[in-house]
CSV table of C-alpha atoms in Angstrom, one decimal:
chain,number,residue,atom,x,y,z
A,1,MET,CA,33.8,-7.4,-46.1
A,2,THR,CA,36.6,-9.6,-44.9
A,3,ARG,CA,36.2,-12.4,-42.4
A,4,GLY,CA,38.9,-10.8,-39.8
A,5,THR,CA,40.2,-7.4,-38.5
A,6,GLN,CA,44.4,-7.0,-38.6
A,7,HIS,CA,44.9,-5.3,-35.1
A,8,GLY,CA,48.3,-4.2,-34.5
A,9,HIS,CA,51.6,-5.2,-36.2
A,10,GLY,CA,52.5,-8.9,-37.2
A,11,SER,CA,49.6,-11.2,-38.8
A,12,ARG,CA,47.7,-12.3,-35.9
A,13,ARG,CA,44.3,-11.8,-36.3
A,14,THR,CA,41.5,-11.9,-33.9
A,15,PRO,CA,37.8,-11.7,-34.3
A,16,ASP,CA,35.2,-8.9,-35.0
A,17,ALA,CA,34.0,-6.9,-31.8
A,18,VAL,CA,30.9,-7.6,-33.8
A,19,ARG,CA,30.1,-9.2,-37.3
A,20,CYS,CA,26.6,-9.7,-38.3
A,21,ASP,CA,26.7,-11.9,-41.6
A,22,ARG,CA,23.0,-11.3,-43.6
A,23,LEU,CA,21.4,-10.9,-40.3
A,24,THR,CA,17.5,-11.7,-41.2
A,25,TYR,CA,14.8,-11.0,-38.6
A,26,ALA,CA,11.0,-10.8,-39.5
A,27,PHE,CA,8.1,-10.0,-37.7
A,28,GLY,CA,5.4,-12.2,-39.6
A,29,ASP,CA,5.6,-11.1,-42.9
A,30,SER,CA,7.1,-7.7,-42.4
A,31,ARG,CA,10.8,-8.2,-42.5
A,32,ALA,CA,12.2,-5.9,-39.4
A,33,VAL,CA,16.0,-6.3,-40.7
A,34,ASP,CA,17.1,-7.6,-44.1
A,35,GLY,CA,20.3,-9.2,-44.6
A,36,LEU,CA,22.4,-7.2,-42.5
A,37,ASP,CA,26.2,-7.3,-43.1
A,38,LEU,CA,28.0,-5.4,-40.4
A,39,ALA,CA,31.6,-5.3,-38.9
A,40,VAL,CA,32.3,-3.5,-36.0
A,41,ARG,CA,36.1,-3.7,-35.0
A,42,ASP,CA,37.0,-3.9,-31.0
A,43,GLY,CA,37.5,-0.4,-29.8
A,44,GLU,CA,35.7,1.0,-32.4
A,45,VAL,CA,32.4,3.4,-31.9
A,46,PHE,CA,29.5,2.9,-34.2
A,47,GLY,CA,26.1,3.8,-34.8
A,48,LEU,CA,23.6,2.8,-36.7
A,49,LEU,CA,21.1,5.4,-38.2
A,50,GLY,CA,18.0,5.3,-39.3
A,51,PRO,CA,14.1,6.9,-39.3
A,52,ASN,CA,11.4,4.5,-36.9
A,53,GLY,CA,11.0,0.9,-37.5
A,54,ALA,CA,14.1,0.7,-39.8
A,55,GLY,CA,15.1,-2.3,-37.6
A,56,ARG,CA,17.6,-0.8,-35.1
A,57,THR,CA,16.7,-2.1,-32.2
A,58,THR,CA,15.5,-5.1,-33.7
A,59,ALA,CA,19.3,-5.5,-34.9
A,60,ILE,CA,21.0,-4.9,-31.3
A,61,ARG,CA,18.6,-7.2,-29.6
A,62,CYS,CA,19.8,-9.8,-31.9
A,63,ILE,CA,23.4,-8.8,-31.7
A,64,THR,CA,22.8,-8.8,-27.8
A,65,THR,CA,21.2,-12.0,-27.9
A,66,LEU,CA,17.8,-11.0,-26.7
A,67,LEU,CA,16.3,-12.1,-29.8
A,68,PRO,CA,17.3,-15.8,-31.7
A,69,VAL,CA,19.1,-14.9,-34.9
A,70,PRO,CA,16.8,-16.6,-37.4
A,71,ALA,CA,18.8,-16.1,-40.4
A,72,GLY,CA,22.3,-15.4,-41.2
A,73,ARG,CA,24.9,-15.2,-38.6
A,74,VAL,CA,25.6,-12.7,-35.4
A,75,ALA,CA,29.4,-13.7,-33.7
A,76,VAL,CA,30.7,-11.2,-30.8
A,77,PHE,CA,34.1,-11.8,-30.4
A,78,GLY,CA,34.4,-15.0,-32.4
A,79,HIS,CA,30.9,-16.4,-30.4
A,80,ASP,CA,28.3,-17.2,-32.2
A,81,ALA,CA,25.5,-15.4,-30.8
A,82,ALA,CA,22.5,-18.5,-31.9
A,83,HIS,CA,24.9,-21.2,-30.7
A,84,ASP,CA,27.0,-19.4,-27.8
A,85,ARG,CA,24.7,-17.3,-26.4
A,86,MET,CA,26.0,-16.8,-22.9
A,87,ALA,CA,29.3,-16.6,-23.7
A,88,ALA,CA,28.6,-14.1,-26.6
A,89,ARG,CA,26.3,-12.5,-23.6
A,90,ARG,CA,29.2,-12.1,-21.1
A,91,LEU,CA,31.1,-9.6,-23.2
A,92,LEU,CA,27.9,-7.2,-23.9
A,93,GLY,CA,26.2,-4.4,-22.3
A,94,TYR,CA,22.8,-3.5,-23.5
A,95,VAL,CA,20.9,-0.2,-22.1
A,96,PRO,CA,17.7,-0.1,-23.8
A,97,GLN,CA,15.7,3.1,-25.0
A,98,GLN,CA,13.1,2.3,-22.4
A,99,LEU,CA,14.2,2.1,-18.6
A,100,SER,CA,13.8,-1.6,-17.6
A,101,ALA,CA,15.9,-0.9,-13.3
A,102,ASP,CA,13.9,-2.0,-10.9
A,103,ALA,CA,12.3,1.4,-9.3
A,104,HIS,CA,12.4,-0.6,-6.0
A,105,LEU,CA,16.6,-1.3,-6.3
A,106,THR,CA,19.0,1.6,-5.3
A,107,GLY,CA,21.1,1.6,-8.6
A,108,ARG,CA,23.5,-0.4,-6.4
A,109,GLU,CA,21.1,-3.4,-5.9
A,110,ASN,CA,20.1,-2.9,-9.6
A,111,VAL,CA,23.8,-3.2,-10.9
A,112,THR,CA,24.5,-6.5,-8.4
A,113,LEU,CA,21.2,-8.1,-10.1
A,114,PHE,CA,22.4,-7.3,-13.5
A,115,ALA,CA,25.7,-9.0,-12.1
A,116,ARG,CA,24.7,-12.2,-11.5
A,117,VAL,CA,22.0,-12.5,-14.3
A,118,PHE,CA,25.6,-12.2,-16.3
A,119,ASP,CA,27.7,-14.7,-13.5
A,120,VAL,CA,29.8,-12.2,-12.6
A,121,PRO,CA,32.0,-13.8,-10.0
A,122,ARG,CA,31.4,-12.1,-6.5
A,123,ARG,CA,34.2,-10.3,-5.5
A,124,GLU,CA,34.4,-9.2,-9.0
A,125,ARG,CA,30.9,-7.7,-8.9
A,126,ALA,CA,31.4,-6.0,-5.4
A,127,GLU,CA,34.2,-4.2,-6.4
A,128,ARG,CA,32.2,-3.2,-9.7
A,129,VAL,CA,29.7,-2.3,-7.5
A,130,ALA,CA,31.3,0.1,-5.8
A,131,LEU,CA,32.1,2.5,-8.9
A,132,MET,CA,28.1,3.3,-7.8
A,133,HIS,CA,28.8,6.4,-6.4
A,134,ARG,CA,24.8,7.2,-5.9
A,135,GLY,CA,24.3,3.6,-5.4
A,136,ARG,CA,22.4,4.5,-2.4
A,137,VAL,CA,19.8,6.0,-3.5
A,138,ARG,CA,16.7,4.3,-4.4
A,139,ALA,CA,15.3,5.0,-8.2
A,140,LEU,CA,11.7,6.1,-7.2
A,141,GLY,CA,13.4,9.2,-5.3
A,142,THR,CA,16.0,10.1,-8.0
A,143,PRO,CA,15.8,13.3,-10.4
A,144,ALA,CA,14.2,12.8,-13.4
A,145,ALA,CA,17.5,11.6,-15.8
A,146,LEU,CA,18.2,8.9,-13.2
A,147,ARG,CA,15.1,7.2,-13.4
A,148,ARG,CA,15.3,7.3,-17.2
A,149,GLY,CA,18.3,5.1,-17.6
A,150,LEU,CA,21.8,6.8,-15.8
A,151,ALA,CA,21.7,4.3,-13.0
A,152,GLU,CA,21.2,1.5,-15.8
A,153,ARG,CA,24.2,3.7,-18.0
A,154,HIS,CA,26.8,3.7,-15.1
A,155,GLY,CA,25.9,0.0,-14.2
A,156,ASN,CA,26.4,-1.7,-17.4
A,157,ASP,CA,29.9,0.1,-17.6
A,158,ALA,CA,30.6,-0.7,-14.1
A,159,LEU,CA,30.3,-4.5,-14.9
A,160,PRO,CA,33.7,-6.2,-15.4
A,161,THR,CA,33.5,-8.8,-18.3
A,162,LEU,CA,31.5,-6.7,-20.6
A,163,GLU,CA,33.9,-5.7,-24.1
A,164,ASP,CA,31.1,-3.9,-25.5
A,165,VAL,CA,28.0,-2.3,-24.7
A,166,PHE,CA,25.1,-1.1,-26.5
A,167,ARG,CA,22.9,2.0,-26.2
A,168,ASP,CA,19.4,2.2,-27.8
A,169,VAL,CA,19.2,5.6,-28.7
A,170,ALA,CA,22.5,6.7,-26.6
A,171,GLY,CA,21.7,9.7,-25.2
A,172,SER,CA,18.5,9.4,-23.9
A,173,GLY,CA,17.6,10.1,-20.3
A,174,LEU,CA,20.8,11.9,-20.1
A,175,ASP,CA,21.3,15.7,-19.7
A,176,ASP,CA,24.4,17.3,-20.4
A,177,GLN,CA,23.9,20.3,-18.7
A,178,SER,CA,23.8,18.4,-15.2
A,179,GLY,CA,27.4,16.7,-16.1
A,180,ASP,CA,25.6,13.2,-16.4
A,181,PHE,CA,27.4,12.4,-20.0
A,182,ARG,CA,30.6,13.7,-17.3
A,183,ASP,CA,29.6,10.6,-14.5
A,184,VAL,CA,28.9,8.2,-16.9
A,185,ARG,CA,32.7,8.7,-19.0
A,186,SER,CA,34.3,9.0,-15.6
A,187,THR,CA,32.4,5.3,-14.3
A,188,ARG,CA,33.7,3.7,-17.7
A,189,ARG,CA,37.2,5.0,-17.8
A,190,THR,CA,37.2,3.3,-13.7
A,191,ALA,CA,36.0,0.5,-15.0
A,192,ARG,CA,38.5,0.0,-17.6
A,193,ARG,CA,41.3,1.0,-14.8
A,194,LEU,CA,40.2,-2.0,-12.6
A,195,GLY,CA,40.2,-4.4,-15.4
């Protein structure tokens, strides 16, 4: 794999959105990720496929700085995930397979909480939180699809600093028949338009 990716016309080189060089992560004597080499360009949609236990979630957690990088290297838009974690983290969103939104908060309050964790300025945070069209509904009292992750998916896509959003089991908790995918796509388009 090459170190950089040529984008556009001319000779300007930009870093890959995500780059893993020999990423290795072990739980005791068991290697969950063993020498992963990966380059994902800006704007590219990429999926990690494999059976349960293949190390997909562990790799995603290393890339998103939720786990340390004990061996190898991970870079997010050129920021080293091991040494410049907050710079990398500000450019990423992560939607885990299991729901982690606070069920006692509204969707709007959950998005505000995540935005504060990622140090999004107050004015920008307010603009993005306004994207939550279901924001006044408490997570405990919403349909199962919203409880299982729709609010998080909307919220991550509404945060202004995110360049990449990682979804662990991307469709989990979303019902295509009810229009959930359409709602998430609409939120993402609005977020991109706002900046």
